[in-house]
Amino acid sequence: MRKATITGLGKYLPEKEITNKDLEEFVDTSDEWITKRTGIKTRRFAADDVTASDLGVKAAEEALEKAGIKADDLDLIITATITPDMMFPATACLIQDRIGASNAGAFDLEAGCSGFVYGITVASSFIESGLYDNVMVIGTEVLSKILNWEDRGTCVLFGDGAGAAVLQPTEKGGILASDLGSDGSGGDTLYQPAGGSLKPASHETVDNNEHYLYMEGTPVFKFAVKTMGSASLKVLKKAGLDKSDVDMLVPHQANTRIISSAAKKLKLSEDKVYVNLDKYGNTSAASVPIALAEAEEKGLINNGDTVVLVAFGAGLTWASAVMKWNDLK
Ligand code: COA
C-alpha cells in the first residue's frame, strides 16, 4: 500500500546564542532555576530583521538537497508557525516564491507546537491518496519577537529556528499511523491575546503587552504530561505496535520533566529519547523537525527503526506519528 516517507530533512538555527547567564543580565531569573525547572541552557535568537520565512527558506533548501529534488518538483508546501511574517499572506507562500517552487500549492497550518506533526499527517494523506508525490512540511519560528521580557515564567523558555521535511511515496515503511487531538477549552492558557479580530492591535493592546505570547505554565505543564504519553501509546496501538518496538522517540522539546514523563510511560531508556532543548529551548513548531534532523544527522535513526514523533501545544493541541524509518537518499 502506498504510504508517505521522509526523504529529506533540513534545519536552520540562527547563529546568535543566548545563554541563561545572558538572560540573568535583564530578566529576574537564574541559570540554576532555568536549568532545574526546564533543562534549557541556551537558545538561539534571530537578528532583528530576520523573519520566519528567512529561517524556513534555509531549512527548506537543505531538505530539498537531501531529498535530491528541485523546488519546482514540489506539489505542496505546508508551513507550521505561530510567528508568521505577517497575519497574511501565508508564510508558506513567501517561502514558495523564494525557493522557486513554481508548481506548488502553499498554505500555513496553525496548531502551535504540534504544527509540524499535524503537517506531516496532512502531507501523508495527500501522498497516500495519490493526489501528490512531493510535499514539503516546514516548521519555522521567530519566537524571540513575541516574548514578554517582563514575564519571567515564559520569556526564558523559547528560542528561534526552523526545520523542514520532504515527504514522498513509498511502498515499504514510512508513516504508518498518526493521531491528532485538540481541546479548545484550554486555548486561553497559551495564546497571543491581541492582533487578531478579537482584539485588533491598538495603542492600548500594545501598552498592555497583549501582542506578546501569554502562557499559564502550570495548566499547560499538566496538560503536556497527560497528553505526551497517551498520544504516543495511542498512535502505536493504531499502527499495531507495542511500546517495546520503539527505537527512538522524538518529542516536542519544551521541558525535560515533560519529556521524561512521556519516556516513562513508554518505558524507554534515555538513549531512545532524543533531547536537544538544552541547546535551543522551545522552538514551537520547529522543535520536532529540528530534533529529527539532528538525530538523523548523528546516525541515531537507521533503516527499519520505529520512530515516534509526539508534540503538544497551543490550541490546545496534541499530535503523534509513528514511522518505520527509511534511510534518506
Ligand atoms: N526564574 C526564576 N524564578 C521563576 C521564573 C524564572 N524564569 N519563572 C517563575 N519563577 C518562580 C515563580 O515566580 C514561582 O515563585 P514563587 O514560588 O515565589 O511564587 C516559582 O518560580 C515557581 O513557579 P512555577 O510556575 O510554579 O514553576 P514550575 O515548576 O511550574 O515551572 C514552568 C514553570 C513554566 C517551567 C512550567 O510550568 C512549565 O514548563 N510549563 C509548561 C510550559 C511549556 O511547556 N510550554 C510550552 C507549550 S508548547
CSV table of C-alpha atoms and ligand atoms in Angstrom, one decimal:
chain,number,residue,atom,x,y,z
A,1,MET,CA,0.0,0.0,0.0
A,2,ARG,CA,1.2,3.5,-0.9
A,3,LYS,CA,2.5,5.3,2.2
A,4,ALA,CA,4.5,8.5,2.7
A,5,THR,CA,8.0,8.6,3.9
A,6,ILE,CA,10.5,11.3,4.7
A,7,THR,CA,13.2,11.5,2.1
A,8,GLY,CA,14.9,14.8,3.0
A,9,LEU,CA,15.4,16.8,6.2
A,10,GLY,CA,16.8,20.3,6.8
A,11,LYS,CA,17.3,22.6,9.8
A,12,TYR,CA,18.5,26.1,10.4
A,13,LEU,CA,19.3,27.8,13.7
A,14,PRO,CA,20.3,31.4,13.8
A,15,GLU,CA,23.9,32.0,15.0
A,16,LYS,CA,23.2,34.2,17.9
A,17,GLU,CA,23.3,32.1,21.1
A,18,ILE,CA,21.8,33.4,24.3
A,19,THR,CA,22.8,31.6,27.5
A,20,ASN,CA,20.8,31.5,30.7
A,21,LYS,CA,23.6,33.7,32.1
A,22,ASP,CA,22.9,36.3,29.4
A,23,LEU,CA,19.3,36.3,30.4
A,24,GLU,CA,20.3,37.0,34.0
A,25,GLU,CA,21.5,40.4,32.8
A,26,PHE,CA,18.0,41.7,32.0
A,27,VAL,CA,15.5,39.1,33.5
A,28,ASP,CA,14.9,38.4,37.2
A,29,THR,CA,16.0,34.8,36.8
A,30,SER,CA,19.0,32.5,37.3
A,31,ASP,CA,20.8,29.8,35.3
A,32,GLU,CA,20.1,27.4,38.2
A,33,TRP,CA,16.3,28.0,38.1
A,34,ILE,CA,16.0,27.6,34.3
A,35,THR,CA,18.2,24.5,34.2
A,36,LYS,CA,16.5,22.8,37.1
A,37,ARG,CA,12.9,23.6,36.1
A,38,THR,CA,13.2,23.2,32.3
A,39,GLY,CA,16.6,21.7,31.2
A,40,ILE,CA,17.3,24.6,28.9
A,41,LYS,CA,20.8,26.1,28.9
A,42,THR,CA,20.9,28.2,25.8
A,43,ARG,CA,18.7,29.2,22.9
A,44,ARG,CA,19.2,30.9,19.5
A,45,PHE,CA,17.8,34.3,18.6
A,46,ALA,CA,17.4,35.6,15.1
A,47,ALA,CA,18.6,39.1,14.2
A,48,ASP,CA,16.0,41.9,14.3
A,49,ASP,CA,15.5,41.9,10.6
A,50,VAL,CA,15.2,38.1,10.2
A,51,THR,CA,11.7,36.6,9.7
A,52,ALA,CA,10.1,33.1,10.0
A,53,SER,CA,10.3,32.8,6.2
A,54,ASP,CA,14.0,33.6,6.2
A,55,LEU,CA,14.7,30.7,8.5
A,56,GLY,CA,12.2,28.5,6.7
A,57,VAL,CA,13.8,29.0,3.3
A,58,LYS,CA,17.2,27.9,4.7
A,59,ALA,CA,15.7,24.7,6.2
A,60,ALA,CA,13.7,24.0,3.1
A,61,GLU,CA,16.7,24.3,0.8
A,62,GLU,CA,18.6,21.8,2.8
A,63,ALA,CA,15.7,19.4,2.9
A,64,LEU,CA,15.4,19.6,-0.9
A,65,GLU,CA,19.1,19.0,-1.4
A,66,LYS,CA,19.0,16.0,0.9
A,67,ALA,CA,15.9,14.6,-0.9
A,68,GLY,CA,17.7,15.1,-4.3
A,69,ILE,CA,14.7,17.0,-5.8
A,70,LYS,CA,14.3,20.5,-7.1
A,71,ALA,CA,12.0,23.2,-5.8
A,72,ASP,CA,9.8,23.0,-8.9
A,73,ASP,CA,9.2,19.3,-8.3
A,74,LEU,CA,7.2,20.2,-5.1
A,75,ASP,CA,3.4,19.8,-5.3
A,76,LEU,CA,2.6,21.3,-2.0
A,77,ILE,CA,4.3,23.3,0.8
A,78,ILE,CA,2.8,23.3,4.3
A,79,THR,CA,4.3,25.8,6.8
A,80,ALA,CA,3.6,25.4,10.5
A,81,THR,CA,4.2,28.5,12.5
A,82,ILE,CA,2.8,30.7,15.3
A,83,THR,CA,5.1,33.6,14.3
A,84,PRO,CA,4.3,34.1,10.6
A,85,ASP,CA,6.0,37.0,8.8
A,86,MET,CA,2.5,38.6,8.6
A,87,MET,CA,-1.0,37.6,9.5
A,88,PHE,CA,-1.4,37.2,5.8
A,89,PRO,CA,-0.3,36.2,3.2
A,90,ALA,CA,0.8,32.8,4.4
A,91,THR,CA,4.4,32.4,5.2
A,92,ALA,CA,4.3,29.2,3.1
A,93,CYS,CA,3.6,31.4,0.0
A,94,LEU,CA,6.6,33.6,0.8
A,95,ILE,CA,8.8,30.5,1.1
A,96,GLN,CA,7.3,29.1,-2.1
A,97,ASP,CA,8.3,32.2,-4.0
A,98,ARG,CA,11.8,32.5,-2.6
A,99,ILE,CA,12.8,28.8,-3.2
A,100,GLY,CA,11.2,28.9,-6.7
A,101,ALA,CA,8.6,26.2,-6.1
A,102,SER,CA,6.6,27.2,-9.2
A,103,ASN,CA,4.4,24.2,-9.3
A,104,ALA,CA,3.4,24.0,-5.6
A,105,GLY,CA,0.3,25.0,-3.7
A,106,ALA,CA,1.2,26.5,-0.3
A,107,PHE,CA,-0.6,27.2,3.0
A,108,ASP,CA,0.1,27.8,6.6
A,109,LEU,CA,-1.1,25.5,9.4
A,110,GLU,CA,-1.7,26.7,12.9
A,111,ALA,CA,-1.5,24.1,15.6
A,112,GLY,CA,1.0,25.7,17.9
A,113,CYS,CA,3.9,23.5,18.8
A,114,SER,CA,2.1,20.4,17.4
A,115,GLY,CA,2.1,22.1,13.9
A,116,PHE,CA,4.9,20.0,12.3
A,117,VAL,CA,3.3,16.7,13.4
A,118,TYR,CA,-0.1,18.0,12.2
A,119,GLY,CA,1.7,19.0,8.9
A,120,ILE,CA,3.2,15.6,8.2
A,121,THR,CA,-0.2,14.0,8.9
A,122,VAL,CA,-1.8,16.2,6.3
A,123,ALA,CA,1.1,15.7,3.9
A,124,SER,CA,0.9,11.9,4.2
A,125,SER,CA,-2.8,12.0,3.5
A,126,PHE,CA,-2.2,13.8,0.2
A,127,ILE,CA,0.5,11.3,-0.7
A,128,GLU,CA,-1.4,8.2,0.4
A,129,SER,CA,-4.4,9.3,-1.7
A,130,GLY,CA,-2.2,9.6,-4.7
A,131,LEU,CA,-3.1,13.3,-5.2
A,132,TYR,CA,0.5,14.5,-4.7
A,133,ASP,CA,4.0,13.0,-4.9
A,134,ASN,CA,6.3,15.6,-3.4
A,135,VAL,CA,5.2,17.5,-0.3
A,136,MET,CA,7.3,19.7,1.9
A,137,VAL,CA,6.4,20.4,5.6
A,138,ILE,CA,8.3,23.3,7.4
A,139,GLY,CA,8.2,24.3,11.0
A,140,THR,CA,9.6,27.8,11.5
A,141,GLU,CA,9.5,30.2,14.4
A,142,VAL,CA,11.0,33.5,15.5
A,143,LEU,CA,9.5,33.4,19.0
A,144,SER,CA,12.0,36.0,20.3
A,145,LYS,CA,9.8,38.6,18.6
A,146,ILE,CA,6.8,37.8,20.7
A,147,LEU,CA,8.3,37.3,24.1
A,148,ASN,CA,7.3,39.5,27.0
A,149,TRP,CA,10.6,40.3,28.8
A,150,GLU,CA,8.6,41.3,31.9
A,151,ASP,CA,7.1,37.7,32.2
A,152,ARG,CA,10.0,35.6,33.5
A,153,GLY,CA,7.8,32.5,33.6
A,154,THR,CA,7.7,32.4,29.7
A,155,CYS,CA,10.5,34.5,28.2
A,156,VAL,CA,13.2,32.1,29.4
A,157,LEU,CA,11.7,29.1,27.7
A,158,PHE,CA,11.7,29.9,24.0
A,159,GLY,CA,14.1,30.2,21.0
A,160,ASP,CA,14.1,30.6,17.2
A,161,GLY,CA,14.8,28.1,14.5
A,162,ALA,CA,13.4,26.1,11.5
A,163,GLY,CA,13.2,22.5,10.4
A,164,ALA,CA,11.8,21.0,7.2
A,165,ALA,CA,11.0,17.6,5.7
A,166,VAL,CA,10.3,16.4,2.2
A,167,LEU,CA,7.8,13.6,2.0
A,168,GLN,CA,7.4,11.2,-0.9
A,169,PRO,CA,5.6,8.0,-1.7
A,170,THR,CA,7.0,4.6,-0.5
A,171,GLU,CA,5.9,1.0,-0.9
A,172,LYS,CA,7.6,-0.1,2.4
A,173,GLY,CA,7.6,1.5,5.8
A,174,GLY,CA,7.2,5.3,6.1
A,175,ILE,CA,4.5,6.9,8.2
A,176,LEU,CA,2.4,4.0,9.5
A,177,ALA,CA,-0.1,6.0,11.6
A,178,SER,CA,-0.8,9.3,13.1
A,179,ASP,CA,-3.2,10.8,15.6
A,180,LEU,CA,-4.3,14.4,16.1
A,181,GLY,CA,-6.1,15.9,19.1
A,182,SER,CA,-7.4,19.2,20.4
A,183,ASP,CA,-9.1,20.8,23.4
A,184,GLY,CA,-10.0,24.3,22.6
A,185,SER,CA,-11.3,24.9,26.1
A,186,GLY,CA,-7.7,25.3,27.2
A,187,GLY,CA,-7.0,27.9,24.5
A,188,ASP,CA,-6.7,30.7,26.9
A,189,THR,CA,-3.8,29.1,28.8
A,190,LEU,CA,-1.4,29.6,25.9
A,191,TYR,CA,-2.1,32.4,23.3
A,192,GLN,CA,-1.4,35.8,21.9
A,193,PRO,CA,-4.2,38.0,23.2
A,194,ALA,CA,-4.2,40.8,20.6
A,195,GLY,CA,-3.6,41.3,16.9
A,196,GLY,CA,-6.5,39.2,15.6
A,197,SER,CA,-10.1,40.1,15.0
A,198,LEU,CA,-11.0,39.6,18.7
A,199,LYS,CA,-8.7,42.4,19.7
A,200,PRO,CA,-7.2,44.3,16.8
A,201,ALA,CA,-3.8,45.8,17.5
A,202,SER,CA,-4.2,49.3,19.1
A,203,HIS,CA,-2.1,51.6,21.3
A,204,GLU,CA,-4.0,50.1,24.3
A,205,THR,CA,-3.2,46.4,23.4
A,206,VAL,CA,0.5,47.3,22.9
A,207,ASP,CA,0.6,49.3,26.2
A,208,ASN,CA,-0.9,46.2,27.9
A,209,ASN,CA,1.7,43.8,26.3
A,210,GLU,CA,-1.1,41.9,24.7
A,211,HIS,CA,0.8,41.4,21.4
A,212,TYR,CA,3.2,39.0,23.3
A,213,LEU,CA,2.9,35.3,23.9
A,214,TYR,CA,0.9,34.6,27.1
A,215,MET,CA,1.1,31.3,29.0
A,216,GLU,CA,-0.1,29.9,32.2
A,217,GLY,CA,2.7,27.4,32.9
A,218,THR,CA,1.1,25.1,35.4
A,219,PRO,CA,-2.0,24.0,33.5
A,220,VAL,CA,0.0,23.7,30.3
A,221,PHE,CA,2.5,21.5,32.1
A,222,LYS,CA,-0.2,19.2,33.4
A,223,PHE,CA,-1.8,19.0,30.0
A,224,ALA,CA,1.5,18.2,28.4
A,225,VAL,CA,2.3,15.4,30.9
A,226,LYS,CA,-1.1,13.9,30.3
A,227,THR,CA,-1.1,14.0,26.5
A,228,MET,CA,2.5,13.3,25.5
A,229,GLY,CA,2.5,9.7,26.9
A,230,SER,CA,-1.1,8.9,26.0
A,231,ALA,CA,-0.8,10.2,22.4
A,232,SER,CA,2.4,8.1,21.9
A,233,LEU,CA,0.7,5.0,23.1
A,234,LYS,CA,-2.4,5.6,21.1
A,235,VAL,CA,-0.5,6.0,17.8
A,236,LEU,CA,1.5,2.8,18.5
A,237,LYS,CA,-1.8,0.9,19.0
A,238,LYS,CA,-3.2,2.4,15.8
A,239,ALA,CA,-0.1,1.0,13.9
A,240,GLY,CA,-0.4,-2.4,15.7
A,241,LEU,CA,2.9,-1.8,17.5
A,242,ASP,CA,3.9,-2.0,21.1
A,243,LYS,CA,5.9,0.4,23.2
A,244,SER,CA,8.7,-2.2,23.3
A,245,ASP,CA,9.0,-1.7,19.5
A,246,VAL,CA,10.1,1.9,19.7
A,247,ASP,CA,13.7,2.6,18.7
A,248,MET,CA,13.6,6.4,19.0
A,249,LEU,CA,11.1,8.9,20.5
A,250,VAL,CA,11.5,12.4,19.1
A,251,PRO,CA,9.3,14.6,21.3
A,252,HIS,CA,8.5,18.3,21.3
A,253,GLN,CA,11.3,20.0,23.1
A,254,ALA,CA,9.6,22.1,25.8
A,255,ASN,CA,10.8,20.8,29.2
A,256,THR,CA,12.9,17.8,30.2
A,257,ARG,CA,10.5,17.0,33.0
A,258,ILE,CA,7.6,16.7,30.4
A,259,ILE,CA,9.8,14.6,28.1
A,260,SER,CA,10.9,12.3,31.0
A,261,SER,CA,7.3,11.6,31.9
A,262,ALA,CA,6.5,10.6,28.3
A,263,ALA,CA,9.6,8.4,28.2
A,264,LYS,CA,8.5,6.8,31.5
A,265,LYS,CA,5.0,5.9,30.1
A,266,LEU,CA,6.7,4.2,27.2
A,267,LYS,CA,9.3,2.6,29.4
A,268,LEU,CA,12.1,4.0,27.2
A,269,SER,CA,15.7,4.3,28.3
A,270,GLU,CA,17.4,7.6,27.9
A,271,ASP,CA,19.3,6.6,24.7
A,272,LYS,CA,15.9,6.1,23.0
A,273,VAL,CA,14.7,9.6,23.5
A,274,TYR,CA,16.2,12.5,21.5
A,275,VAL,CA,16.6,15.7,23.6
A,276,ASN,CA,18.2,18.9,22.4
A,277,LEU,CA,16.3,21.5,24.3
A,278,ASP,CA,19.3,22.3,26.4
A,279,LYS,CA,20.8,23.9,23.2
A,280,TYR,CA,17.8,25.5,21.6
A,281,GLY,CA,15.0,25.9,24.1
A,282,ASN,CA,11.4,25.5,22.9
A,283,THR,CA,11.2,26.4,19.2
A,284,SER,CA,7.5,25.6,19.0
A,285,ALA,CA,6.5,24.2,15.5
A,286,ALA,CA,10.2,24.0,14.6
A,287,SER,CA,11.2,21.8,17.6
A,288,VAL,CA,10.3,18.3,16.3
A,289,PRO,CA,11.8,18.7,12.7
A,290,ILE,CA,15.0,20.3,14.2
A,291,ALA,CA,15.3,17.4,16.6
A,292,LEU,CA,14.5,14.8,13.9
A,293,ALA,CA,17.0,16.3,11.5
A,294,GLU,CA,19.7,16.4,14.2
A,295,ALA,CA,19.0,12.8,15.4
A,296,GLU,CA,19.2,11.5,11.8
A,297,GLU,CA,22.4,13.5,11.1
A,298,LYS,CA,24.0,11.9,14.2
A,299,GLY,CA,23.2,8.4,12.9
A,300,LEU,CA,20.8,7.8,15.8
A,301,ILE,CA,17.9,6.8,13.4
A,302,ASN,CA,18.5,4.0,11.0
A,303,ASN,CA,16.8,2.0,8.3
A,304,GLY,CA,13.9,0.0,9.7
A,305,ASP,CA,13.8,1.8,13.0
A,306,THR,CA,10.4,2.5,14.6
A,307,VAL,CA,10.4,6.3,15.3
A,308,VAL,CA,7.7,8.1,17.2
A,309,LEU,CA,7.1,11.8,17.0
A,310,VAL,CA,4.9,13.5,19.6
A,311,ALA,CA,4.0,17.1,20.4
A,312,PHE,CA,1.6,19.3,22.3
A,313,GLY,CA,0.9,23.0,22.0
A,314,ALA,CA,-1.3,26.0,21.8
A,315,GLY,CA,-4.9,25.3,20.8
A,316,LEU,CA,-4.6,23.3,22.9
A,317,THR,CA,-3.5,20.6,20.5
A,318,TRP,CA,-1.5,17.3,20.5
A,319,ALA,CA,-0.3,15.1,17.7
A,320,SER,CA,1.7,11.9,17.3
A,321,ALA,CA,3.0,9.9,14.4
A,322,VAL,CA,4.8,6.6,14.1
A,323,MET,CA,7.2,5.8,11.2
A,324,LYS,CA,9.2,2.8,10.1
A,325,TRP,CA,12.3,4.7,9.1
A,326,ASN,CA,13.6,4.5,5.5
A,327,ASP,CA,17.2,5.8,5.2
A,328,LEU,CA,17.4,9.1,3.4
A,329,LYS,CA,18.6,9.0,-0.2
B,1,COA,N1,13.3,32.5,37.1
B,1,COA,C1,13.2,32.4,38.4
B,1,COA,N2,12.1,32.1,39.1
B,1,COA,C2,11.0,31.9,38.3
B,1,COA,C3,11.0,32.0,36.9
B,1,COA,C4,12.2,32.3,36.3
B,1,COA,N3,12.4,32.4,35.0
B,1,COA,N4,9.8,31.8,36.5
B,1,COA,C5,9.0,31.6,37.5
B,1,COA,N5,9.7,31.7,38.7
B,1,COA,C6,9.3,31.5,40.0
B,1,COA,C7,7.8,31.8,40.2
B,1,COA,O1,7.6,33.1,40.4
B,1,COA,C8,7.5,31.0,41.4
B,1,COA,O2,7.9,31.7,42.6
B,1,COA,P1,7.1,31.7,43.9
B,1,COA,O3,7.1,30.2,44.4
B,1,COA,O4,7.9,32.5,44.8
B,1,COA,O5,5.7,32.1,43.6
B,1,COA,C9,8.4,29.7,41.3
B,1,COA,O6,9.4,30.1,40.4
B,1,COA,C10,7.7,28.5,40.8
B,1,COA,O7,6.9,28.9,39.7
B,1,COA,P2,6.1,27.8,39.0
B,1,COA,O8,5.4,28.5,37.8
B,1,COA,O9,5.2,27.0,39.9
B,1,COA,O10,7.2,26.8,38.4
B,1,COA,P3,7.0,25.5,37.7
B,1,COA,O11,7.8,24.4,38.4
B,1,COA,O12,5.6,25.2,37.4
B,1,COA,O13,7.8,25.7,36.3
B,1,COA,C11,7.4,26.3,34.0
B,1,COA,C12,7.3,26.8,35.4
B,1,COA,C13,7.0,27.4,33.1
B,1,COA,C14,8.8,25.9,33.7
B,1,COA,C15,6.5,25.0,33.9
B,1,COA,O14,5.2,25.3,34.4
B,1,COA,C16,6.3,24.5,32.5
B,1,COA,O15,7.3,24.0,31.9
B,1,COA,N6,5.1,24.6,31.9
B,1,COA,C17,4.9,24.2,30.6
B,1,COA,C18,5.4,25.1,29.7
B,1,COA,C19,5.5,24.7,28.3
B,1,COA,O16,5.9,23.6,28.0
B,1,COA,N7,5.1,25.5,27.4
B,1,COA,C20,5.2,25.2,26.0
B,1,COA,C21,3.9,24.9,25.4
B,1,COA,S1,4.2,24.3,23.8
